[in-house]
């Protein structure tokens, strides 16, 4: 650690400490620096160190420590104001506001002391000539906190009416406070309107939009604007996560999780910040946090998860029910302390209302994966109904309902027959009843149910229904085929087929039973098609098609309103579609799947159409008919309705997202990817289908430039993405997108890390373009992070890759980037920078000599012009750092020569490079002016004006260039007069 020997060293140390993460370590360092400052024996050093200490305390969980250094500062000001420079004088008055807010946060400080402090603040601001705006804002905060609503409204109006001056909070902070008050008063829409400039990035500061994003969550939910709430949660939580001082905003995010069915994510948030349960430096934010914890734990308890272990204070393990009681007691005790101090019950009333909130949204998917989802609650014990309660249905009613559901092919028929089976235990039943129970149990059990079909057949025969007995045996044969016993199944169903046709011819059975055997035979022959060995496919296809067409021929004209028979027709068309697809007739298959789907819908069985709409979508996508694929997938989701299982729903949403994304409709594509991720999680497929959905969702969010949300989603996807399951291309793309997001968000080191991780994987690929691109991007991030040596190394590697690929543009840009880096490092090496830029020019020129394609030549000429332009800029920049006048002039002359070459090169490209040329003209003109050649500078300015003589004046670039040229003429005219 560098020794503090003078004020400059102290300032450097304080600046370094200010960049450290919020928390006790930073605070402790500030305390050490104050001791170092006192040893310097210079009052300003102590003043600045006290101000630094105040700042780090304010932005930490130890806010209660602020009062001692401020009291000392104030005493020093009163005794020797001349020791304060202009900046420290401003800072002293600025932190008066922190003190008033800090006093409110501490229930042990009497209200009378706070009111006295307000008067002191007003007096000192008046003496200093400051506006009342900050004072009235502080008064509003006091009145709003104690629940004096009339005074709060008066102070609020006075705050807004007073002039803004140097003591006013920044626009972002003021808008946060104004919107917060509107939300407190129940005016949510007005609150969101006031917050809009902060949410949109027009205003920002160290803690904004962090707090606005958090404060907006509940109002947006109450307004029904759930998509905005979701986005603000994902954006905002990234911002507050690393900031220890933002416990109140963190609590808002926990509350959001409790109000939107995201209890599992809420638990993850609690696990990330165990110290928030016990940090007592700011009681008011602890009150907010404990209230949100209570709300979340109560939700878990209501969901039957009160006994689940949850994160809590570190002294013991906690269940949700136990933590709810603890957090409630803590919150109410803290609220009581504030109320006792304030002489009201306002704080307790508000905290009770907060803890008693009901969910505002039953289910709001976030797109991020929750690592530890709450285990489902055990089924509640059966309640014995009172005599007055309605009696449960008896066996006859259950049988009737099960038959109704199976006759109409309802999805719940199997469950209904299972209920019949349970109710029938120990009851003597007719053979027909027992046959149906066994038949449906066989359908439910799959391969294990084969013996039950034989049992059902025997019972049907005993009941006098030989046709249904044959149908049951045929169903058993089909299940056998599904287990791989296709040949045996074909032999068995062949005999059943002959018997049922003979029986039908003798009027011994009906259409339904006969059709059932014919359909089982067709299904089994379809299985043979799928398992046919090479050379036998044609015969298998032919046999299957004949069997399917026989079903159609038999049933057609005999269906009436019989849903079962209508379903046979629809299924037969679906089988023909599958056979067409296997034969290579994709268009024919698509038409047949569409017909099958239509038949199921017309029969009142839309849920059966889901599979075939999905198949149709795949074929349409293969044929390039994205519109039809989209229609089919939407239809599948609509037809499936509540009957779709979670996995199927996830797959359909994901397919639709991919189709829509391919047509550029990224917003709706993101919505479907979001749904896909949610349903994959519900299905227990977070690591497979869910990870892929999140990967896609992140990409769609990147397209919309919603970088903070995308980063949250992509970071959530990464742990589950694997080369084995999803392909290394998906892993690289996710890292690539995440690197782009982090770069946009200013997290340059993390962006570089992600890009380097992606490059390490792409390095093993046969085609190296992605590897080169990622190495180049990583170098950019390293440079932006100030890691110049690492950046140069990465650019060098990228340049080698570009050279190996024959990509001159990439090579030239890597050389230019290295040149600028050489100039930016400490004691920048101008000679090395110029050498690298010269190498870039030579690479362009050499490539131009070999280019034989006109389009490639044009691109290389533009690259050469840009390189000359940057070379000129670099030389001019290096001249400004040279102390010798002759050297400066020489460098400027060299810069001018490069800029003039850039003008010539861009001019050769005509109108396509007009803006590039005029930019170089203006740069050359300013260099001429620096070299005291006003006439030459003016010539460049006039050349620009002439170039835009007939240009569209509404074009921003045209307007800017004209204005700069006019400015140059004015400057050189004044220079000429001198």
Short mmCIF file of C-alpha atoms in Angstrom, two decimals, residues 212-587:
data_model
loop_
_atom_site.label_atom_id
_atom_site.label_comp_id
_atom_site.label_asym_id
_atom_site.label_seq_id
_atom_site.Cartn_x
_atom_site.Cartn_y
_atom_site.Cartn_z
CA UNK A 212 -36.60 3.85 -9.63
CA UNK A 213 -36.54 0.41 -11.24
CA UNK A 214 -37.13 -1.18 -7.83
CA UNK A 215 -39.82 1.30 -6.75
CA UNK A 216 -41.69 0.87 -10.03
CA UNK A 217 -42.25 -2.88 -9.62
CA UNK A 218 -45.36 -2.93 -7.41
CA UNK A 219 -47.04 0.07 -9.13
CA UNK A 220 -46.57 -1.53 -12.54
CA UNK A 221 -48.01 -4.80 -11.26
CA UNK A 222 -51.01 -2.97 -9.80
CA UNK A 223 -51.51 -1.24 -13.17
CA UNK A 224 -51.44 -4.61 -14.95
CA UNK A 225 -48.28 -3.66 -16.88
CA UNK A 226 -46.60 -6.95 -16.08
CA UNK A 227 -44.18 -7.02 -19.02
CA UNK A 228 -42.67 -3.71 -17.90
CA UNK A 229 -42.50 -4.96 -14.33
CA UNK A 230 -40.67 -8.10 -15.43
CA UNK A 231 -38.20 -6.07 -17.49
CA UNK A 232 -37.59 -3.63 -14.64
CA UNK A 233 -36.94 -6.49 -12.23
CA UNK A 234 -34.36 -8.06 -14.53
CA UNK A 235 -32.71 -4.70 -15.31
CA UNK A 236 -32.89 -3.38 -11.78
CA UNK A 237 -31.70 -6.40 -9.86
CA UNK A 238 -28.45 -6.44 -11.87
CA UNK A 239 -27.83 -2.90 -10.64
CA UNK A 240 -28.62 -3.36 -6.95
CA UNK A 241 -27.02 -6.79 -6.55
CA UNK A 242 -23.45 -5.53 -5.97
CA UNK A 243 -24.42 -2.46 -3.92
CA UNK A 244 -24.52 -3.13 -0.20
CA UNK A 245 -26.24 0.17 0.60
CA UNK A 246 -29.36 -0.64 -1.42
CA UNK A 247 -31.14 -2.98 0.99
CA UNK A 248 -34.43 -1.08 0.58
CA UNK A 249 -34.38 -1.47 -3.21
CA UNK A 250 -33.33 -5.12 -2.78
CA UNK A 251 -36.41 -5.61 -0.60
CA UNK A 252 -38.59 -4.29 -3.42
CA UNK A 253 -37.25 -7.05 -5.66
CA UNK A 254 -37.95 -9.69 -3.01
CA UNK A 255 -41.49 -8.31 -2.68
CA UNK A 256 -41.91 -8.47 -6.47
CA UNK A 257 -41.02 -12.17 -6.41
CA UNK A 258 -43.61 -12.82 -3.69
CA UNK A 259 -46.32 -10.97 -5.64
CA UNK A 260 -45.74 -12.73 -8.98
CA UNK A 261 -45.48 -16.44 -8.20
CA UNK A 262 -41.68 -16.32 -8.22
CA UNK A 263 -41.17 -17.43 -4.65
CA UNK A 264 -38.22 -19.62 -5.63
CA UNK A 265 -36.35 -16.67 -7.09
CA UNK A 266 -37.16 -14.70 -3.97
CA UNK A 267 -35.39 -17.38 -1.92
CA UNK A 268 -32.34 -17.08 -4.16
CA UNK A 269 -32.28 -13.34 -3.54
CA UNK A 270 -32.34 -13.90 0.22
CA UNK A 271 -29.52 -16.44 -0.05
CA UNK A 272 -27.33 -13.90 -1.86
CA UNK A 273 -27.50 -11.36 0.98
CA UNK A 274 -27.41 -13.11 4.40
CA UNK A 275 -25.99 -9.98 6.07
CA UNK A 276 -29.16 -8.05 5.24
CA UNK A 277 -30.99 -9.97 7.97
CA UNK A 278 -28.74 -8.57 10.69
CA UNK A 279 -27.00 -5.37 9.48
CA UNK A 280 -28.35 -2.68 11.82
CA UNK A 281 -26.60 0.46 10.55
CA UNK A 282 -29.78 1.64 8.84
CA UNK A 283 -32.89 0.46 10.71
CA UNK A 284 -35.35 1.81 8.14
CA UNK A 285 -33.99 -0.30 5.27
CA UNK A 286 -33.88 -3.29 7.64
CA UNK A 287 -37.57 -2.70 8.36
CA UNK A 288 -38.29 -2.72 4.59
CA UNK A 289 -36.29 -5.90 4.15
CA UNK A 290 -37.92 -7.76 7.03
CA UNK A 291 -41.39 -6.80 5.77
CA UNK A 292 -40.58 -8.20 2.33
CA UNK A 293 -39.14 -11.38 3.91
CA UNK A 294 -42.36 -11.81 5.91
CA UNK A 295 -44.46 -11.45 2.77
CA UNK A 296 -42.38 -14.05 0.94
CA UNK A 297 -42.42 -16.55 3.81
CA UNK A 298 -46.17 -16.14 4.26
CA UNK A 299 -46.63 -16.92 0.55
CA UNK A 300 -44.61 -20.12 0.91
CA UNK A 301 -46.64 -21.10 3.95
CA UNK A 302 -49.93 -20.52 2.11
CA UNK A 303 -48.62 -22.72 -0.71
CA UNK A 304 -48.11 -25.53 1.78
CA UNK A 305 -44.35 -25.05 1.99
CA UNK A 306 -44.12 -23.71 5.53
CA UNK A 307 -41.84 -26.57 6.57
CA UNK A 308 -39.32 -26.01 3.78
CA UNK A 309 -35.82 -24.91 4.78
CA UNK A 310 -35.09 -21.34 3.65
CA UNK A 311 -32.19 -18.85 3.84
CA UNK A 312 -32.24 -16.71 6.97
CA UNK A 313 -30.02 -15.22 9.67
CA UNK A 314 -26.82 -17.23 9.86
CA UNK A 315 -27.14 -18.33 13.49
CA UNK A 316 -29.38 -21.33 12.76
CA UNK A 317 -31.44 -23.15 10.13
CA UNK A 318 -34.90 -21.84 9.34
CA UNK A 319 -38.14 -23.12 7.89
CA UNK A 320 -40.38 -20.73 5.99
CA UNK A 321 -42.92 -20.74 8.82
CA UNK A 322 -40.26 -19.99 11.45
CA UNK A 323 -38.66 -17.23 9.40
CA UNK A 324 -42.07 -15.67 8.75
CA UNK A 325 -42.67 -15.38 12.50
CA UNK A 326 -39.15 -14.05 13.15
CA UNK A 327 -39.22 -11.49 10.32
CA UNK A 328 -42.72 -10.30 11.26
CA UNK A 329 -41.68 -9.77 14.87
CA UNK A 330 -38.54 -7.89 13.80
CA UNK A 331 -40.45 -5.70 11.32
CA UNK A 332 -43.19 -4.82 13.80
CA UNK A 333 -40.66 -4.10 16.56
CA UNK A 334 -38.72 -1.76 14.28
CA UNK A 335 -41.94 -0.09 13.14
CA UNK A 336 -42.96 0.42 16.77
CA UNK A 337 -39.65 2.14 17.49
CA UNK A 338 -40.19 4.57 14.62
CA UNK A 339 -43.79 5.20 15.69
CA UNK A 340 -42.73 5.85 19.27
CA UNK A 341 -40.18 8.38 18.03
CA UNK A 342 -42.66 9.97 15.60
CA UNK A 343 -45.69 9.99 17.88
CA UNK A 344 -47.86 8.26 15.24
CA UNK A 345 -48.89 4.74 14.21
CA UNK A 346 -48.21 5.43 10.52
CA UNK A 347 -45.13 3.23 10.07
CA UNK A 348 -46.75 0.20 11.71
CA UNK A 349 -49.90 0.61 9.61
CA UNK A 350 -47.91 0.74 6.39
CA UNK A 351 -45.71 -2.22 7.25
CA UNK A 352 -48.75 -4.33 8.15
CA UNK A 353 -50.33 -3.48 4.82
CA UNK A 354 -47.13 -4.42 3.03
CA UNK A 355 -46.84 -7.78 4.76
CA UNK A 356 -50.53 -8.59 4.12
CA UNK A 357 -50.43 -8.11 0.34
CA UNK A 358 -51.94 -10.78 -1.88
CA UNK A 359 -50.24 -11.85 -5.14
CA UNK A 360 -50.91 -9.43 -7.98
CA UNK A 361 -50.07 -11.97 -10.68
CA UNK A 362 -50.60 -15.71 -10.34
CA UNK A 363 -47.70 -16.56 -12.63
CA UNK A 364 -45.21 -14.18 -14.22
CA UNK A 365 -42.42 -16.06 -16.02
CA UNK A 366 -39.10 -14.23 -15.79
CA UNK A 367 -37.01 -16.24 -18.22
CA UNK A 368 -34.26 -16.88 -15.69
CA UNK A 369 -33.81 -20.27 -14.14
CA UNK A 370 -34.29 -20.74 -10.44
CA UNK A 371 -31.71 -23.17 -9.10
CA UNK A 372 -33.70 -24.30 -6.09
CA UNK A 373 -37.39 -24.40 -6.88
CA UNK A 374 -39.58 -25.06 -3.83
CA UNK A 375 -40.60 -28.69 -3.56
CA UNK A 376 -44.33 -29.18 -4.11
CA UNK A 377 -46.38 -29.44 -0.97
CA UNK A 378 -47.62 -32.83 0.09
CA UNK A 379 -51.27 -33.43 -0.77
CA UNK A 380 -53.59 -32.21 1.94
CA UNK A 381 -55.20 -34.88 4.05
CA UNK A 382 -58.63 -35.86 2.91
CA UNK A 383 -61.37 -33.92 4.67
CA UNK A 384 -64.28 -35.95 5.97
CA UNK A 385 -67.42 -34.18 4.77
CA UNK A 386 -70.08 -33.23 7.25
CA UNK A 387 -73.47 -34.92 6.97
CA UNK A 388 -74.82 -31.79 5.37
CA UNK A 389 -72.12 -31.82 2.71
CA UNK A 390 -72.87 -33.20 -0.72
CA UNK A 391 -72.11 -36.93 -0.91
CA UNK A 392 -69.34 -38.13 -3.18
CA UNK A 393 -70.57 -39.85 -6.36
CA UNK A 394 -71.19 -43.57 -6.03
CA UNK A 395 -69.92 -46.34 -8.28
CA UNK A 396 -72.87 -46.18 -10.73
CA UNK A 397 -72.33 -42.43 -11.20
CA UNK A 398 -68.59 -42.93 -11.62
CA UNK A 399 -69.17 -45.64 -14.23
CA UNK A 400 -71.60 -43.49 -16.17
CA UNK A 401 -69.21 -40.54 -16.18
CA UNK A 402 -66.24 -42.69 -17.23
CA UNK A 403 -68.24 -44.16 -20.13
CA UNK A 404 -69.35 -40.69 -21.22
CA UNK A 405 -65.79 -39.43 -21.21
CA UNK A 406 -64.41 -42.45 -23.11
CA UNK A 407 -67.20 -42.38 -25.68
CA UNK A 408 -66.34 -38.75 -26.43
CA UNK A 409 -62.56 -39.35 -26.17
CA UNK A 410 -62.03 -36.74 -23.45
CA UNK A 411 -58.44 -36.47 -22.14
CA UNK A 412 -59.62 -37.17 -18.59
CA UNK A 413 -61.20 -40.53 -19.44
CA UNK A 414 -58.27 -42.61 -18.15
CA UNK A 415 -58.38 -40.80 -14.78
CA UNK A 416 -62.12 -41.37 -14.63
CA UNK A 417 -61.70 -45.11 -15.16
CA UNK A 418 -58.97 -45.14 -12.51
CA UNK A 419 -61.49 -43.64 -10.08
CA UNK A 420 -63.96 -46.38 -11.07
CA UNK A 421 -61.31 -49.01 -10.45
CA UNK A 422 -60.61 -47.67 -6.95
CA UNK A 423 -64.31 -47.47 -6.11
CA UNK A 424 -64.92 -51.01 -7.43
CA UNK A 425 -62.44 -52.70 -5.10
CA UNK A 426 -64.28 -55.42 -3.19
CA UNK A 427 -67.52 -54.83 -5.13
CA UNK A 428 -69.19 -57.56 -7.20
CA UNK A 429 -69.61 -56.23 -10.77
CA UNK A 430 -71.07 -57.42 -14.04
CA UNK A 431 -68.64 -58.91 -16.54
CA UNK A 432 -69.07 -55.90 -18.88
CA UNK A 433 -68.13 -53.47 -16.14
CA UNK A 434 -65.08 -55.49 -15.18
CA UNK A 435 -64.07 -55.77 -18.85
CA UNK A 436 -64.10 -52.01 -19.33
CA UNK A 437 -62.12 -51.44 -16.13
CA UNK A 438 -59.44 -53.94 -17.22
CA UNK A 439 -59.40 -52.54 -20.78
CA UNK A 440 -58.76 -48.97 -19.61
CA UNK A 441 -56.21 -50.02 -17.02
CA UNK A 442 -54.33 -51.72 -19.85
CA UNK A 443 -54.42 -48.51 -21.89
CA UNK A 444 -53.08 -46.57 -18.91
CA UNK A 445 -50.21 -48.98 -18.13
CA UNK A 446 -48.75 -49.24 -21.63
CA UNK A 447 -46.40 -52.24 -22.17
CA UNK A 448 -47.09 -53.54 -18.67
CA UNK A 449 -50.78 -53.66 -19.44
CA UNK A 450 -50.69 -56.33 -22.19
CA UNK A 451 -52.11 -59.10 -19.94
CA UNK A 452 -55.00 -56.81 -18.99
CA UNK A 453 -56.18 -56.62 -22.60
CA UNK A 454 -56.45 -60.42 -22.66
CA UNK A 455 -58.37 -60.31 -19.37
CA UNK A 456 -60.67 -57.65 -20.80
CA UNK A 457 -61.26 -59.70 -23.95
CA UNK A 458 -62.31 -62.72 -21.89
CA UNK A 459 -64.72 -60.59 -19.89
CA UNK A 460 -66.18 -58.96 -23.02
CA UNK A 461 -66.79 -62.45 -24.43
CA UNK A 462 -68.41 -63.49 -21.15
CA UNK A 463 -70.61 -60.40 -21.39
CA UNK A 464 -71.74 -61.43 -24.89
CA UNK A 465 -69.73 -58.92 -26.95
CA UNK A 466 -67.36 -60.94 -29.16
CA UNK A 467 -66.54 -57.89 -31.36
CA UNK A 468 -65.27 -55.86 -28.40
CA UNK A 469 -63.30 -58.91 -27.27
CA UNK A 470 -61.52 -58.95 -30.65
CA UNK A 471 -60.94 -55.17 -30.42
CA UNK A 472 -59.35 -55.56 -26.93
CA UNK A 473 -57.01 -58.29 -28.21
CA UNK A 474 -56.10 -56.05 -31.18
CA UNK A 475 -55.27 -53.24 -28.78
CA UNK A 476 -53.05 -55.65 -26.85
CA UNK A 477 -51.30 -56.66 -30.08
CA UNK A 478 -50.56 -52.98 -30.86
CA UNK A 479 -49.06 -52.46 -27.43
CA UNK A 480 -46.89 -55.52 -28.05
CA UNK A 481 -45.70 -53.95 -31.31
CA UNK A 482 -44.69 -50.84 -29.37
CA UNK A 483 -42.40 -53.03 -27.27
CA UNK A 484 -40.61 -54.20 -30.43
CA UNK A 485 -42.52 -57.45 -31.01
CA UNK A 486 -43.79 -56.27 -34.41
CA UNK A 487 -43.77 -59.60 -36.24
CA UNK A 488 -45.73 -61.34 -33.48
CA UNK A 489 -48.16 -58.46 -33.36
CA UNK A 490 -48.74 -58.63 -37.14
CA UNK A 491 -49.42 -62.34 -36.93
CA UNK A 492 -51.82 -61.87 -34.02
CA UNK A 493 -53.72 -58.96 -35.53
CA UNK A 494 -53.97 -60.76 -38.90
CA UNK A 495 -56.06 -63.50 -37.29
CA UNK A 496 -58.17 -60.95 -35.40
CA UNK A 497 -58.70 -59.03 -38.65
CA UNK A 498 -60.10 -62.12 -40.42
CA UNK A 499 -62.34 -62.94 -37.45
CA UNK A 500 -63.81 -59.45 -37.06
CA UNK A 501 -64.59 -59.08 -40.77
CA UNK A 502 -66.36 -62.45 -40.75
CA UNK A 503 -68.24 -61.52 -37.59
CA UNK A 504 -69.27 -58.15 -39.05
CA UNK A 505 -70.45 -59.85 -42.25
CA UNK A 506 -72.74 -62.01 -40.08
CA UNK A 507 -74.03 -58.94 -38.17
CA UNK A 508 -72.27 -60.33 -35.11
CA UNK A 509 -70.63 -57.01 -34.21
CA UNK A 510 -70.85 -53.34 -35.05
CA UNK A 511 -68.95 -50.73 -37.02
CA UNK A 512 -67.16 -49.35 -33.96
CA UNK A 513 -65.67 -52.70 -32.91
CA UNK A 514 -64.69 -53.65 -36.48
CA UNK A 515 -63.10 -50.25 -37.07
CA UNK A 516 -61.12 -50.67 -33.83
CA UNK A 517 -59.54 -53.90 -35.11
CA UNK A 518 -58.85 -52.42 -38.55
CA UNK A 519 -57.19 -49.37 -36.93
CA UNK A 520 -55.04 -51.52 -34.62
CA UNK A 521 -53.89 -53.50 -37.66
CA UNK A 522 -53.03 -50.28 -39.50
CA UNK A 523 -51.12 -48.97 -36.48
CA UNK A 524 -49.08 -52.16 -36.24
CA UNK A 525 -48.24 -52.09 -39.94
CA UNK A 526 -47.14 -48.46 -39.48
CA UNK A 527 -44.77 -49.68 -36.76
CA UNK A 528 -43.32 -52.16 -39.26
CA UNK A 529 -42.64 -49.28 -41.67
CA UNK A 530 -40.56 -47.52 -39.01
CA UNK A 531 -38.60 -50.65 -38.22
CA UNK A 532 -38.27 -52.03 -41.76
CA UNK A 533 -34.79 -53.06 -42.82
CA UNK A 534 -33.13 -51.58 -45.89
CA UNK A 535 -34.71 -52.96 -49.04
CA UNK A 536 -37.98 -53.85 -47.35
CA UNK A 537 -39.28 -50.29 -46.92
CA UNK A 538 -41.31 -50.25 -50.14
CA UNK A 539 -43.30 -53.35 -49.29
CA UNK A 540 -43.88 -52.16 -45.73
CA UNK A 541 -45.08 -48.76 -46.99
CA UNK A 542 -47.44 -50.36 -49.47
CA UNK A 543 -48.94 -52.73 -46.90
CA UNK A 544 -49.41 -49.95 -44.36
CA UNK A 545 -51.04 -47.62 -46.88
CA UNK A 546 -53.48 -50.35 -47.97
CA UNK A 547 -54.42 -50.99 -44.33
CA UNK A 548 -54.97 -47.28 -43.64
CA UNK A 549 -57.06 -46.79 -46.76
CA UNK A 550 -59.11 -49.82 -45.76
CA UNK A 551 -59.94 -48.08 -42.48
CA UNK A 552 -61.07 -44.99 -44.40
CA UNK A 553 -63.10 -47.02 -46.87
CA UNK A 554 -64.80 -48.98 -44.09
CA UNK A 555 -65.62 -46.05 -41.82
CA UNK A 556 -66.54 -43.44 -44.42
CA UNK A 557 -70.31 -43.01 -44.61
CA UNK A 558 -70.83 -44.93 -41.36
CA UNK A 559 -69.58 -42.40 -38.77
CA UNK A 560 -72.77 -40.49 -38.07
CA UNK A 561 -72.15 -38.50 -34.87
CA UNK A 562 -69.98 -41.21 -33.33
CA UNK A 563 -66.91 -39.34 -32.07
CA UNK A 564 -64.87 -42.54 -31.96
CA UNK A 565 -65.48 -43.23 -35.64
CA UNK A 566 -64.84 -39.61 -36.61
CA UNK A 567 -61.52 -39.90 -34.78
CA UNK A 568 -60.68 -43.04 -36.80
CA UNK A 569 -61.10 -41.04 -40.01
CA UNK A 570 -58.89 -38.22 -38.73
CA UNK A 571 -56.20 -40.62 -37.54
CA UNK A 572 -56.21 -42.42 -40.86
CA UNK A 573 -55.52 -39.16 -42.71
CA UNK A 574 -52.68 -38.50 -40.27
CA UNK A 575 -51.23 -41.95 -41.02
CA UNK A 576 -51.36 -41.26 -44.75
CA UNK A 577 -49.57 -37.98 -44.07
CA UNK A 578 -46.82 -39.79 -42.22
CA UNK A 579 -46.46 -42.32 -45.03
CA UNK A 580 -46.21 -39.48 -47.57
CA UNK A 581 -43.47 -37.87 -45.50
CA UNK A 582 -41.58 -41.16 -45.28
CA UNK A 583 -41.89 -41.52 -49.06
CA UNK A 584 -40.37 -38.06 -49.58
CA UNK A 585 -43.59 -36.34 -50.61
CA UNK A 586 -43.23 -33.38 -48.24
CA UNK A 587 -45.89 -31.18 -49.82
#
